GROMACS .gro file of C-alpha atoms in nm:
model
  133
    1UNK     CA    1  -2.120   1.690   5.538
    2UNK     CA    2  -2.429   1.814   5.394
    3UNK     CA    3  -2.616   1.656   5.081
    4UNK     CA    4  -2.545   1.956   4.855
    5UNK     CA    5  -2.173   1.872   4.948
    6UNK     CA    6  -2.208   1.539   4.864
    7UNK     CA    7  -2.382   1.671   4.531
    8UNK     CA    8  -2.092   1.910   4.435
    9UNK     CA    9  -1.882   1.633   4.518
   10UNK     CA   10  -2.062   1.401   4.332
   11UNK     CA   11  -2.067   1.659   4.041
   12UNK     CA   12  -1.643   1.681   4.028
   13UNK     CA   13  -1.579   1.303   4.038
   14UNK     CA   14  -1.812   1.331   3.704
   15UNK     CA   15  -1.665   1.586   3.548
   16UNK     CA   16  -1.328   1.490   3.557
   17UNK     CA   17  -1.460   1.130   3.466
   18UNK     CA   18  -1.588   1.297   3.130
   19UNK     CA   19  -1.283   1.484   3.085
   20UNK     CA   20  -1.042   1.179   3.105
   21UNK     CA   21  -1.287   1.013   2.895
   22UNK     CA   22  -1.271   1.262   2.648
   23UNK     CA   23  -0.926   1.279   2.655
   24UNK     CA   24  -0.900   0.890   2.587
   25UNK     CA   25  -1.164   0.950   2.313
   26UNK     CA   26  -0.957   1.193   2.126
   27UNK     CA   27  -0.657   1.016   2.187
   28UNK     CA   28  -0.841   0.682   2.077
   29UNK     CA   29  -0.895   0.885   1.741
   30UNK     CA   30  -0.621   1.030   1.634
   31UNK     CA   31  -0.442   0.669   1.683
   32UNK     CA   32  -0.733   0.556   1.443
   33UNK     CA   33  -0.665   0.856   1.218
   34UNK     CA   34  -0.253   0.785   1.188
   35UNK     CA   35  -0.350   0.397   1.122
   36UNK     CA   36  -0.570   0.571   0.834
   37UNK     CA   37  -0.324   0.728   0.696
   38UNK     CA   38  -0.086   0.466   0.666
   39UNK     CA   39  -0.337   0.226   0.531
   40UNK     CA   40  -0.395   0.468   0.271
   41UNK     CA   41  -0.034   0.531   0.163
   42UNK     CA   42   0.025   0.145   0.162
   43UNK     CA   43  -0.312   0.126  -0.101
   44UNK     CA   44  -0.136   0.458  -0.296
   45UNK     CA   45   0.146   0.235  -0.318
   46UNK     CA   46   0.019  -0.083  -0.419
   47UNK     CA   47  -0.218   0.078  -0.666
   48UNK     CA   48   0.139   0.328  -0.810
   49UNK     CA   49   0.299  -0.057  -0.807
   50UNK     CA   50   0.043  -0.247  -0.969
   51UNK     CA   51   0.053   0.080  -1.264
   52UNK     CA   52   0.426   0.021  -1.287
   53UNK     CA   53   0.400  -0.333  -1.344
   54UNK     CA   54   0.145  -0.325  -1.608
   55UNK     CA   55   0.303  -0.034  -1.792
   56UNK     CA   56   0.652  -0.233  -1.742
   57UNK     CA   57   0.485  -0.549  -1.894
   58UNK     CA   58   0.379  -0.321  -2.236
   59UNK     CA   59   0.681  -0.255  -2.241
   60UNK     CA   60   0.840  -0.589  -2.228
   61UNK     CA   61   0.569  -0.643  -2.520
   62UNK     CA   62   0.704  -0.436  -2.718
   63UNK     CA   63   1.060  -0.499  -2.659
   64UNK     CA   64   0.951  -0.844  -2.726
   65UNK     CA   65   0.777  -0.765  -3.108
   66UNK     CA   66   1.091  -0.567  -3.199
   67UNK     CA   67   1.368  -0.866  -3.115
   68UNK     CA   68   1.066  -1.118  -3.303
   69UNK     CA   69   1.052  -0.875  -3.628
   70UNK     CA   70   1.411  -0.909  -3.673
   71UNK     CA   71   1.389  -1.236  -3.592
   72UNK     CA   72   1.159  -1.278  -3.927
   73UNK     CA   73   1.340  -1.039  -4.124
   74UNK     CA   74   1.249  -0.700  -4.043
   75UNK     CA   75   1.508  -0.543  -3.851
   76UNK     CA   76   1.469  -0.287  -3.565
   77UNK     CA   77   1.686  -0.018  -3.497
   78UNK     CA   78   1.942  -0.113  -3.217
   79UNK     CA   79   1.889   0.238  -3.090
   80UNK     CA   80   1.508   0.214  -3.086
   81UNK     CA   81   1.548  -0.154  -2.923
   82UNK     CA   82   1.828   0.045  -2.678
   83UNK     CA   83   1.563   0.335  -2.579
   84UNK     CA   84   1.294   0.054  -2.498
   85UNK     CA   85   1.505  -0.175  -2.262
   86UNK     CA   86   1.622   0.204  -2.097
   87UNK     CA   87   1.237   0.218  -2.055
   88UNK     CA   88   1.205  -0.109  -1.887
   89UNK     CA   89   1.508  -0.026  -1.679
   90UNK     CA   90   1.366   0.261  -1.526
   91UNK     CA   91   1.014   0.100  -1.474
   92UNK     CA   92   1.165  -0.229  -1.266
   93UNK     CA   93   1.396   0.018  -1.076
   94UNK     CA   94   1.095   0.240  -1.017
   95UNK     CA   95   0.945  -0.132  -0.886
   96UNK     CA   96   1.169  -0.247  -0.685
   97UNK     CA   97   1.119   0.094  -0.491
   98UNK     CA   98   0.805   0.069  -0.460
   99UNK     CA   99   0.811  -0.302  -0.322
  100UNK     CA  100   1.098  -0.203  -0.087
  101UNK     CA  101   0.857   0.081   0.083
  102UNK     CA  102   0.542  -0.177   0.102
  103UNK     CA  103   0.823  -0.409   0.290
  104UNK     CA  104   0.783  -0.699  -0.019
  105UNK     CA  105   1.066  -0.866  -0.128
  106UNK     CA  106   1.121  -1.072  -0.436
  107UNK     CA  107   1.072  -1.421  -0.251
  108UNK     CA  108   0.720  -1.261  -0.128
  109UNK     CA  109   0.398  -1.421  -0.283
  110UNK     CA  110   0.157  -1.186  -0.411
  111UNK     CA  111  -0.172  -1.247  -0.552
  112UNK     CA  112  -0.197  -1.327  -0.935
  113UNK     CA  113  -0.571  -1.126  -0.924
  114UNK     CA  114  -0.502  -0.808  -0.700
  115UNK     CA  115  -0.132  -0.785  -0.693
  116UNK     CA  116  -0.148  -0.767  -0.300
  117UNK     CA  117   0.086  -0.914  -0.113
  118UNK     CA  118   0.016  -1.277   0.073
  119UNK     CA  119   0.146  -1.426   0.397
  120UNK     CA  120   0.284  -1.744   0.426
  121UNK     CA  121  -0.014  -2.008   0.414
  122UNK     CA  122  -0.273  -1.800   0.252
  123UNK     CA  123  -0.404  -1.992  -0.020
  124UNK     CA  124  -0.670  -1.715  -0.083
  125UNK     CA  125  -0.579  -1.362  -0.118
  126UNK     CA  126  -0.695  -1.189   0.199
  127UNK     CA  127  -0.778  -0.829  -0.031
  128UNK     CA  128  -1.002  -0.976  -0.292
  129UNK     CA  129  -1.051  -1.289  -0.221
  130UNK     CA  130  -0.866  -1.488  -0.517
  131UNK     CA  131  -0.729  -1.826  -0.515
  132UNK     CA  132  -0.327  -1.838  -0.462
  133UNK     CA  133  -0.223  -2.164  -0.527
   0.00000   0.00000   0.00000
C-alpha cells in the first residue's frame, strides 16, 4: 500500500468521524432545544398561575368588603355578591388547571416568595432563593 493510500485512507476514517460527530452535535441540540421549550412552557405556566392567583385573591378582597359592609349595615346586592363568587369560581377552576399541567397538587409546597413549586426537604426555594419554612 502506498503512502497516498494510506493518506486517502486516513482522509475517510476523518471524514466520516466529522460526520458522525456532526450528526451527534445536531442531535445533542435539538434534545437541548425540546428541553428549552418545555422549560419555557413550565415558566409560561407558572408565571399565567401566579397571575391567576393574585387576580383570584382581589377578588376574594372584594368578595370579602361586600359580606363586611353588610355586616355593618350597608347591604350588597345578593346578585352583585353572586357575580363576584362566579368570578372566583372561574379563577380557582382556571387554577387548579393550571397546577394540574405543572404536575402540583394541593398537598405540594410552594414557595411563599416566587410561587414555585418545592420538593420535599427544601427549606429554601431552589428558583429564588427564599426561605420555606
Amino acid at each position: 500500500m502506498k503512502n497516498q493510500d494510506k493518506f486517502y485512507e486516513l482522509l475517510d476514517t476523518l471524514k466520516n468521524g466529522a460526520y458522525f460527530a456532526g450528526t451527534l452535535a445536531l442531535g445533542t441540540l435539538g434534545l437541548a432545544c425540546e428541553g428549552m421549550e418545555k422549560a419555557a412552557e413550565a415558566v409560561r405556566l407558572r408565571c399565567e398561575a401566579a397571575r391567576t392567583e393574585g387576580e383570584m385573591d382581589g377578588k376574594l378582597m372584594e368578595a370579602g368588603e361586600m359580606v363586611y359592609a353588610t355586616h355593618t349595615g350597608t347591604p350588597t346586592e345578593s346578585e352583585e355578591l353572586l357575580a363576584k363568587l362566579q368570578e372566583i369560581d372561574v379563577l380557582k377552576a382556571r387554577l387548579a388547571e393550571l397546577n394540574e399541567s405543572l404536575g402540583r397538587t394541593a398537598e405540594d409546597v410552594s414557595c411563599p416568595a416566587c410561587g414555585a413549586a418545592a420538593q420535599d426537604g427544601d427549606h429554601y426555594c431552589r428558583a429564588c432563593g427564599g426561605k420555606l419554612d
